[in-house]
Amino acid sequence: MSGLINGIRLVAGLIDRINEMVGQVLSWLALLLVLNVFLVVVLRYVFSYGDVWMQETYIWMHAFVFMLGAGYTLLHDGHVRIDLIYSGASDRYKAFVNFFGSIFLAAPVLWLIYGRGMDFFYRSFSRLETSPEAGGLPALYVLKAAIPVLAILLGLQVLSMTLRSLDTIITGERVRLVEDEDEPLT
């Protein structure tokens, strides 16, 4: 039984580290996003200069931060949930809720997002779609690729949460990569 638990913890830890690294990279992208918006505003209102591609750049960065950061947010328990019953419950009860919620709620939704997102991406890629705006960014399919990547990264983190919940259900102890006191970076 300890081999199974160690395997669960190893896989969950690896997934947690992947989303932790993605979150670290995205925290720097968020800083670039702020600087980009500042630059666009200064150029537009002080120098009366603006290009569509500059505005689309911060829209793309915003989309990347939110879509690719979803797994990182789940890793740090940053998603919105109704804590009426959940917050005061035991670790084992929370593990049951997370386990069944992951399997019956999160997994089907993520599968749907992945499937539809891949269709969306493939259609865009097959046409080598660019921005509909004159002077906009090329390769719009790169932005659309973030949808299935969202499903993959969030799905991996849901798998990690499911494995950690199973660990807690079996052993009664709660083991996590990040401590509850840690603050998310994004």
PDB file of C-alpha atoms in Angstrom:
ATOM      1  CA  MET A   1       0.000   0.000   0.000  1.00  0.00           C
ATOM      2  CA  SER A   2       2.854   2.417   0.736  1.00  0.00           C
ATOM      3  CA  GLY A   3       4.156   1.904  -2.821  1.00  0.00           C
ATOM      4  CA  LEU A   4       0.809   3.031  -4.201  1.00  0.00           C
ATOM      5  CA  ILE A   5       0.734   6.068  -1.915  1.00  0.00           C
ATOM      6  CA  ASN A   6       4.317   6.976  -2.864  1.00  0.00           C
ATOM      7  CA  GLY A   7       3.416   6.641  -6.552  1.00  0.00           C
ATOM      8  CA  ILE A   8       0.350   8.847  -6.091  1.00  0.00           C
ATOM      9  CA  ARG A   9       2.432  11.469  -4.307  1.00  0.00           C
ATOM     10  CA  LEU A  10       5.154  11.316  -6.954  1.00  0.00           C
ATOM     11  CA  VAL A  11       2.742  11.853  -9.872  1.00  0.00           C
ATOM     12  CA  ALA A  12       0.790  14.561  -8.032  1.00  0.00           C
ATOM     13  CA  GLY A  13       4.023  16.316  -7.070  1.00  0.00           C
ATOM     14  CA  LEU A  14       5.267  16.276 -10.656  1.00  0.00           C
ATOM     15  CA  ILE A  15       1.999  17.777 -11.913  1.00  0.00           C
ATOM     16  CA  ASP A  16       2.078  20.401  -9.158  1.00  0.00           C
ATOM     17  CA  ARG A  17       5.613  21.381 -10.147  1.00  0.00           C
ATOM     18  CA  ILE A  18       4.603  21.760 -13.799  1.00  0.00           C
ATOM     19  CA  ASN A  19       1.785  24.149 -12.915  1.00  0.00           C
ATOM     20  CA  GLU A  20       3.995  25.943 -10.397  1.00  0.00           C
ATOM     21  CA  MET A  21       6.572  26.606 -13.147  1.00  0.00           C
ATOM     22  CA  VAL A  22       3.853  27.755 -15.552  1.00  0.00           C
ATOM     23  CA  GLY A  23       2.566  30.115 -12.848  1.00  0.00           C
ATOM     24  CA  GLN A  24       6.045  31.544 -12.288  1.00  0.00           C
ATOM     25  CA  VAL A  25       6.441  32.254 -16.019  1.00  0.00           C
ATOM     26  CA  LEU A  26       2.977  33.764 -16.202  1.00  0.00           C
ATOM     27  CA  SER A  27       3.721  36.074 -13.286  1.00  0.00           C
ATOM     28  CA  TRP A  28       6.428  37.654 -15.448  1.00  0.00           C
ATOM     29  CA  LEU A  29       4.021  37.785 -18.382  1.00  0.00           C
ATOM     30  CA  ALA A  30       1.572  39.648 -16.131  1.00  0.00           C
ATOM     31  CA  LEU A  31       4.278  42.224 -15.431  1.00  0.00           C
ATOM     32  CA  LEU A  32       4.901  42.593 -19.177  1.00  0.00           C
ATOM     33  CA  LEU A  33       1.152  42.969 -19.642  1.00  0.00           C
ATOM     34  CA  VAL A  34       1.040  45.913 -17.233  1.00  0.00           C
ATOM     35  CA  LEU A  35       4.037  47.544 -18.914  1.00  0.00           C
ATOM     36  CA  ASN A  36       2.489  47.001 -22.342  1.00  0.00           C
ATOM     37  CA  VAL A  37      -0.818  48.592 -21.335  1.00  0.00           C
ATOM     38  CA  PHE A  38       1.054  51.524 -19.798  1.00  0.00           C
ATOM     39  CA  LEU A  39       3.064  51.992 -22.992  1.00  0.00           C
ATOM     40  CA  VAL A  40      -0.041  51.814 -25.203  1.00  0.00           C
ATOM     41  CA  VAL A  41      -1.856  54.396 -23.075  1.00  0.00           C
ATOM     42  CA  VAL A  42       1.121  56.789 -23.007  1.00  0.00           C
ATOM     43  CA  LEU A  43       1.704  56.459 -26.744  1.00  0.00           C
ATOM     44  CA  ARG A  44      -1.975  56.985 -27.536  1.00  0.00           C
ATOM     45  CA  TYR A  45      -2.826  59.873 -25.221  1.00  0.00           C
ATOM     46  CA  VAL A  46       0.514  61.691 -24.989  1.00  0.00           C
ATOM     47  CA  PHE A  47       1.899  61.152 -28.483  1.00  0.00           C
ATOM     48  CA  SER A  48      -1.347  60.405 -30.397  1.00  0.00           C
ATOM     49  CA  TYR A  49       0.184  57.218 -31.731  1.00  0.00           C
ATOM     50  CA  GLY A  50      -1.355  53.775 -31.692  1.00  0.00           C
ATOM     51  CA  ASP A  51      -1.258  50.569 -33.651  1.00  0.00           C
ATOM     52  CA  VAL A  52      -3.801  47.766 -33.579  1.00  0.00           C
ATOM     53  CA  TRP A  53      -1.107  45.130 -33.035  1.00  0.00           C
ATOM     54  CA  MET A  54      -0.032  46.879 -29.807  1.00  0.00           C
ATOM     55  CA  GLN A  55      -3.558  46.710 -28.432  1.00  0.00           C
ATOM     56  CA  GLU A  56      -3.977  43.111 -29.516  1.00  0.00           C
ATOM     57  CA  THR A  57      -0.715  42.224 -27.787  1.00  0.00           C
ATOM     58  CA  TYR A  58      -2.112  43.051 -24.364  1.00  0.00           C
ATOM     59  CA  ILE A  59      -5.375  41.281 -25.151  1.00  0.00           C
ATOM     60  CA  TRP A  60      -3.382  38.159 -26.050  1.00  0.00           C
ATOM     61  CA  MET A  61      -1.202  38.412 -22.946  1.00  0.00           C
ATOM     62  CA  HIS A  62      -4.294  38.831 -20.787  1.00  0.00           C
ATOM     63  CA  ALA A  63      -5.820  35.714 -22.352  1.00  0.00           C
ATOM     64  CA  PHE A  64      -2.625  33.712 -21.846  1.00  0.00           C
ATOM     65  CA  VAL A  65      -2.312  34.740 -18.189  1.00  0.00           C
ATOM     66  CA  PHE A  66      -5.871  33.740 -17.366  1.00  0.00           C
ATOM     67  CA  MET A  67      -6.189  30.606 -19.482  1.00  0.00           C
ATOM     68  CA  LEU A  68      -2.760  29.119 -18.862  1.00  0.00           C
ATOM     69  CA  GLY A  69      -2.805  30.154 -15.199  1.00  0.00           C
ATOM     70  CA  ALA A  70      -5.969  28.225 -14.344  1.00  0.00           C
ATOM     71  CA  GLY A  71      -4.033  25.124 -13.245  1.00  0.00           C
ATOM     72  CA  TYR A  72      -1.714  27.255 -11.112  1.00  0.00           C
ATOM     73  CA  THR A  73      -4.722  28.910  -9.504  1.00  0.00           C
ATOM     74  CA  LEU A  74      -6.250  25.518  -8.685  1.00  0.00           C
ATOM     75  CA  LEU A  75      -2.913  24.372  -7.259  1.00  0.00           C
ATOM     76  CA  HIS A  76      -3.095  27.254  -4.785  1.00  0.00           C
ATOM     77  CA  ASP A  77      -6.850  26.800  -4.095  1.00  0.00           C
ATOM     78  CA  GLY A  78      -7.529  30.169  -5.682  1.00  0.00           C
ATOM     79  CA  HIS A  79     -10.667  29.215  -7.588  1.00  0.00           C
ATOM     80  CA  VAL A  80     -14.020  30.440  -6.367  1.00  0.00           C
ATOM     81  CA  ARG A  81     -16.000  27.879  -4.441  1.00  0.00           C
ATOM     82  CA  ILE A  82     -18.911  28.008  -2.069  1.00  0.00           C
ATOM     83  CA  ASP A  83     -17.421  27.390   1.356  1.00  0.00           C
ATOM     84  CA  LEU A  84     -20.671  27.145   3.312  1.00  0.00           C
ATOM     85  CA  ILE A  85     -20.181  23.481   4.179  1.00  0.00           C
ATOM     86  CA  TYR A  86     -16.701  22.849   2.800  1.00  0.00           C
ATOM     87  CA  SER A  87     -14.601  25.317   4.826  1.00  0.00           C
ATOM     88  CA  GLY A  88     -15.273  23.871   8.273  1.00  0.00           C
ATOM     89  CA  ALA A  89     -15.182  20.234   7.194  1.00  0.00           C
ATOM     90  CA  SER A  90     -12.518  17.646   7.957  1.00  0.00           C
ATOM     91  CA  ASP A  91      -9.700  16.943   5.517  1.00  0.00           C
ATOM     92  CA  ARG A  92     -11.192  13.544   4.679  1.00  0.00           C
ATOM     93  CA  TYR A  93     -14.617  15.065   3.893  1.00  0.00           C
ATOM     94  CA  LYS A  94     -12.954  17.699   1.675  1.00  0.00           C
ATOM     95  CA  ALA A  95     -11.032  14.914  -0.046  1.00  0.00           C
ATOM     96  CA  PHE A  96     -14.296  13.065  -0.841  1.00  0.00           C
ATOM     97  CA  VAL A  97     -15.861  16.258  -2.217  1.00  0.00           C
ATOM     98  CA  ASN A  98     -12.765  17.022  -4.322  1.00  0.00           C
ATOM     99  CA  PHE A  99     -12.445  13.427  -5.532  1.00  0.00           C
ATOM    100  CA  PHE A 100     -16.025  13.064  -6.735  1.00  0.00           C
ATOM    101  CA  GLY A 101     -16.234  16.671  -7.958  1.00  0.00           C
ATOM    102  CA  SER A 102     -13.107  16.149 -10.045  1.00  0.00           C
ATOM    103  CA  ILE A 103     -14.375  12.960 -11.627  1.00  0.00           C
ATOM    104  CA  PHE A 104     -18.024  13.869 -12.202  1.00  0.00           C
ATOM    105  CA  LEU A 105     -17.877  17.639 -12.721  1.00  0.00           C
ATOM    106  CA  ALA A 106     -14.419  18.884 -13.706  1.00  0.00           C
ATOM    107  CA  ALA A 107     -13.285  16.021 -15.951  1.00  0.00           C
ATOM    108  CA  PRO A 108     -16.312  16.076 -18.317  1.00  0.00           C
ATOM    109  CA  VAL A 109     -16.202  19.866 -18.630  1.00  0.00           C
ATOM    110  CA  LEU A 110     -12.470  19.852 -19.315  1.00  0.00           C
ATOM    111  CA  TRP A 111     -12.906  17.099 -21.895  1.00  0.00           C
ATOM    112  CA  LEU A 112     -15.528  19.214 -23.642  1.00  0.00           C
ATOM    113  CA  ILE A 113     -13.308  22.323 -23.525  1.00  0.00           C
ATOM    114  CA  TYR A 114     -10.385  20.330 -24.893  1.00  0.00           C
ATOM    115  CA  GLY A 115     -12.374  18.790 -27.754  1.00  0.00           C
ATOM    116  CA  ARG A 116     -14.057  22.014 -28.803  1.00  0.00           C
ATOM    117  CA  GLY A 117     -10.852  23.981 -28.294  1.00  0.00           C
ATOM    118  CA  MET A 118      -8.876  21.630 -30.540  1.00  0.00           C
ATOM    119  CA  ASP A 119     -11.521  21.974 -33.264  1.00  0.00           C
ATOM    120  CA  PHE A 120     -11.364  25.733 -32.876  1.00  0.00           C
ATOM    121  CA  PHE A 121      -7.556  25.678 -33.072  1.00  0.00           C
ATOM    122  CA  TYR A 122      -7.396  23.271 -36.049  1.00  0.00           C
ATOM    123  CA  ARG A 123      -9.845  25.358 -38.085  1.00  0.00           C
ATOM    124  CA  SER A 124      -7.823  28.482 -37.390  1.00  0.00           C
ATOM    125  CA  PHE A 125      -4.488  26.788 -38.086  1.00  0.00           C
ATOM    126  CA  SER A 126      -5.691  25.192 -41.335  1.00  0.00           C
ATOM    127  CA  ARG A 127      -6.609  28.652 -42.630  1.00  0.00           C
ATOM    128  CA  LEU A 128      -3.485  30.285 -41.148  1.00  0.00           C
ATOM    129  CA  GLU A 129      -5.930  32.741 -39.614  1.00  0.00           C
ATOM    130  CA  THR A 130      -4.736  36.223 -38.747  1.00  0.00           C
ATOM    131  CA  SER A 131      -6.363  39.094 -36.911  1.00  0.00           C
ATOM    132  CA  PRO A 132      -9.526  40.394 -38.568  1.00  0.00           C
ATOM    133  CA  GLU A 133      -8.294  43.931 -37.883  1.00  0.00           C
ATOM    134  CA  ALA A 134      -6.032  45.689 -40.373  1.00  0.00           C
ATOM    135  CA  GLY A 135      -2.600  45.885 -38.804  1.00  0.00           C
ATOM    136  CA  GLY A 136      -3.446  43.229 -36.220  1.00  0.00           C
ATOM    137  CA  LEU A 137      -1.315  40.329 -35.082  1.00  0.00           C
ATOM    138  CA  PRO A 138      -0.683  37.386 -37.391  1.00  0.00           C
ATOM    139  CA  ALA A 139      -1.073  33.739 -36.364  1.00  0.00           C
ATOM    140  CA  LEU A 140      -4.362  34.032 -34.472  1.00  0.00           C
ATOM    141  CA  TYR A 141      -4.238  30.244 -34.127  1.00  0.00           C
ATOM    142  CA  VAL A 142      -1.506  30.667 -31.490  1.00  0.00           C
ATOM    143  CA  LEU A 143      -4.004  32.460 -29.284  1.00  0.00           C
ATOM    144  CA  LYS A 144      -6.658  29.836 -30.023  1.00  0.00           C
ATOM    145  CA  ALA A 145      -4.195  27.074 -29.089  1.00  0.00           C
ATOM    146  CA  ALA A 146      -4.347  28.385 -25.533  1.00  0.00           C
ATOM    147  CA  ILE A 147      -7.847  26.897 -25.174  1.00  0.00           C
ATOM    148  CA  PRO A 148      -6.809  23.228 -25.393  1.00  0.00           C
ATOM    149  CA  VAL A 149      -3.650  24.026 -23.407  1.00  0.00           C
ATOM    150  CA  LEU A 150      -5.922  25.464 -20.702  1.00  0.00           C
ATOM    151  CA  ALA A 151      -7.808  22.167 -20.629  1.00  0.00           C
ATOM    152  CA  ILE A 152      -4.566  20.177 -20.459  1.00  0.00           C
ATOM    153  CA  LEU A 153      -2.935  22.213 -17.669  1.00  0.00           C
ATOM    154  CA  LEU A 154      -6.127  22.498 -15.652  1.00  0.00           C
ATOM    155  CA  GLY A 155      -6.889  18.823 -16.329  1.00  0.00           C
ATOM    156  CA  LEU A 156      -3.466  17.836 -15.046  1.00  0.00           C
ATOM    157  CA  GLN A 157      -4.053  19.856 -11.894  1.00  0.00           C
ATOM    158  CA  VAL A 158      -7.482  18.284 -11.461  1.00  0.00           C
ATOM    159  CA  LEU A 159      -5.762  14.887 -11.777  1.00  0.00           C
ATOM    160  CA  SER A 160      -3.274  15.947  -9.111  1.00  0.00           C
ATOM    161  CA  MET A 161      -6.126  17.085  -6.859  1.00  0.00           C
ATOM    162  CA  THR A 162      -7.905  13.772  -7.467  1.00  0.00           C
ATOM    163  CA  LEU A 163      -4.775  11.803  -6.603  1.00  0.00           C
ATOM    164  CA  ARG A 164      -4.116  13.868  -3.489  1.00  0.00           C
ATOM    165  CA  SER A 165      -7.752  13.430  -2.468  1.00  0.00           C
ATOM    166  CA  LEU A 166      -7.428   9.661  -2.907  1.00  0.00           C
ATOM    167  CA  ASP A 167      -4.250   9.794  -0.807  1.00  0.00           C
ATOM    168  CA  THR A 168      -6.123  11.649   1.951  1.00  0.00           C
ATOM    169  CA  ILE A 169      -9.074   9.252   1.773  1.00  0.00           C
ATOM    170  CA  ILE A 170      -6.744   6.251   2.135  1.00  0.00           C
ATOM    171  CA  THR A 171      -4.239   7.585   4.678  1.00  0.00           C
ATOM    172  CA  GLY A 172      -6.232  10.265   6.473  1.00  0.00           C
ATOM    173  CA  GLU A 173      -3.391  12.768   6.089  1.00  0.00           C
ATOM    174  CA  ARG A 174      -3.230  15.733   3.751  1.00  0.00           C
ATOM    175  CA  VAL A 175      -0.015  16.169   1.745  1.00  0.00           C
ATOM    176  CA  ARG A 176       0.529  19.078  -0.644  1.00  0.00           C
ATOM    177  CA  LEU A 177       3.381  20.580  -2.632  1.00  0.00           C
ATOM    178  CA  VAL A 178       2.493  24.118  -1.588  1.00  0.00           C
ATOM    179  CA  GLU A 179       1.529  25.138   1.896  1.00  0.00           C
ATOM    180  CA  ASP A 180      -1.861  26.662   2.550  1.00  0.00           C
ATOM    181  CA  GLU A 181      -0.208  29.845   3.791  1.00  0.00           C
ATOM    182  CA  ASP A 182       1.585  30.421   0.477  1.00  0.00           C
ATOM    183  CA  GLU A 183       0.103  33.197  -1.608  1.00  0.00           C
ATOM    184  CA  PRO A 184      -0.347  32.705  -5.346  1.00  0.00           C
ATOM    185  CA  LEU A 185       1.847  34.914  -7.502  1.00  0.00           C
ATOM    186  CA  THR A 186      -0.730  35.779 -10.164  1.00  0.00           C
TER     187      THR A 186
END
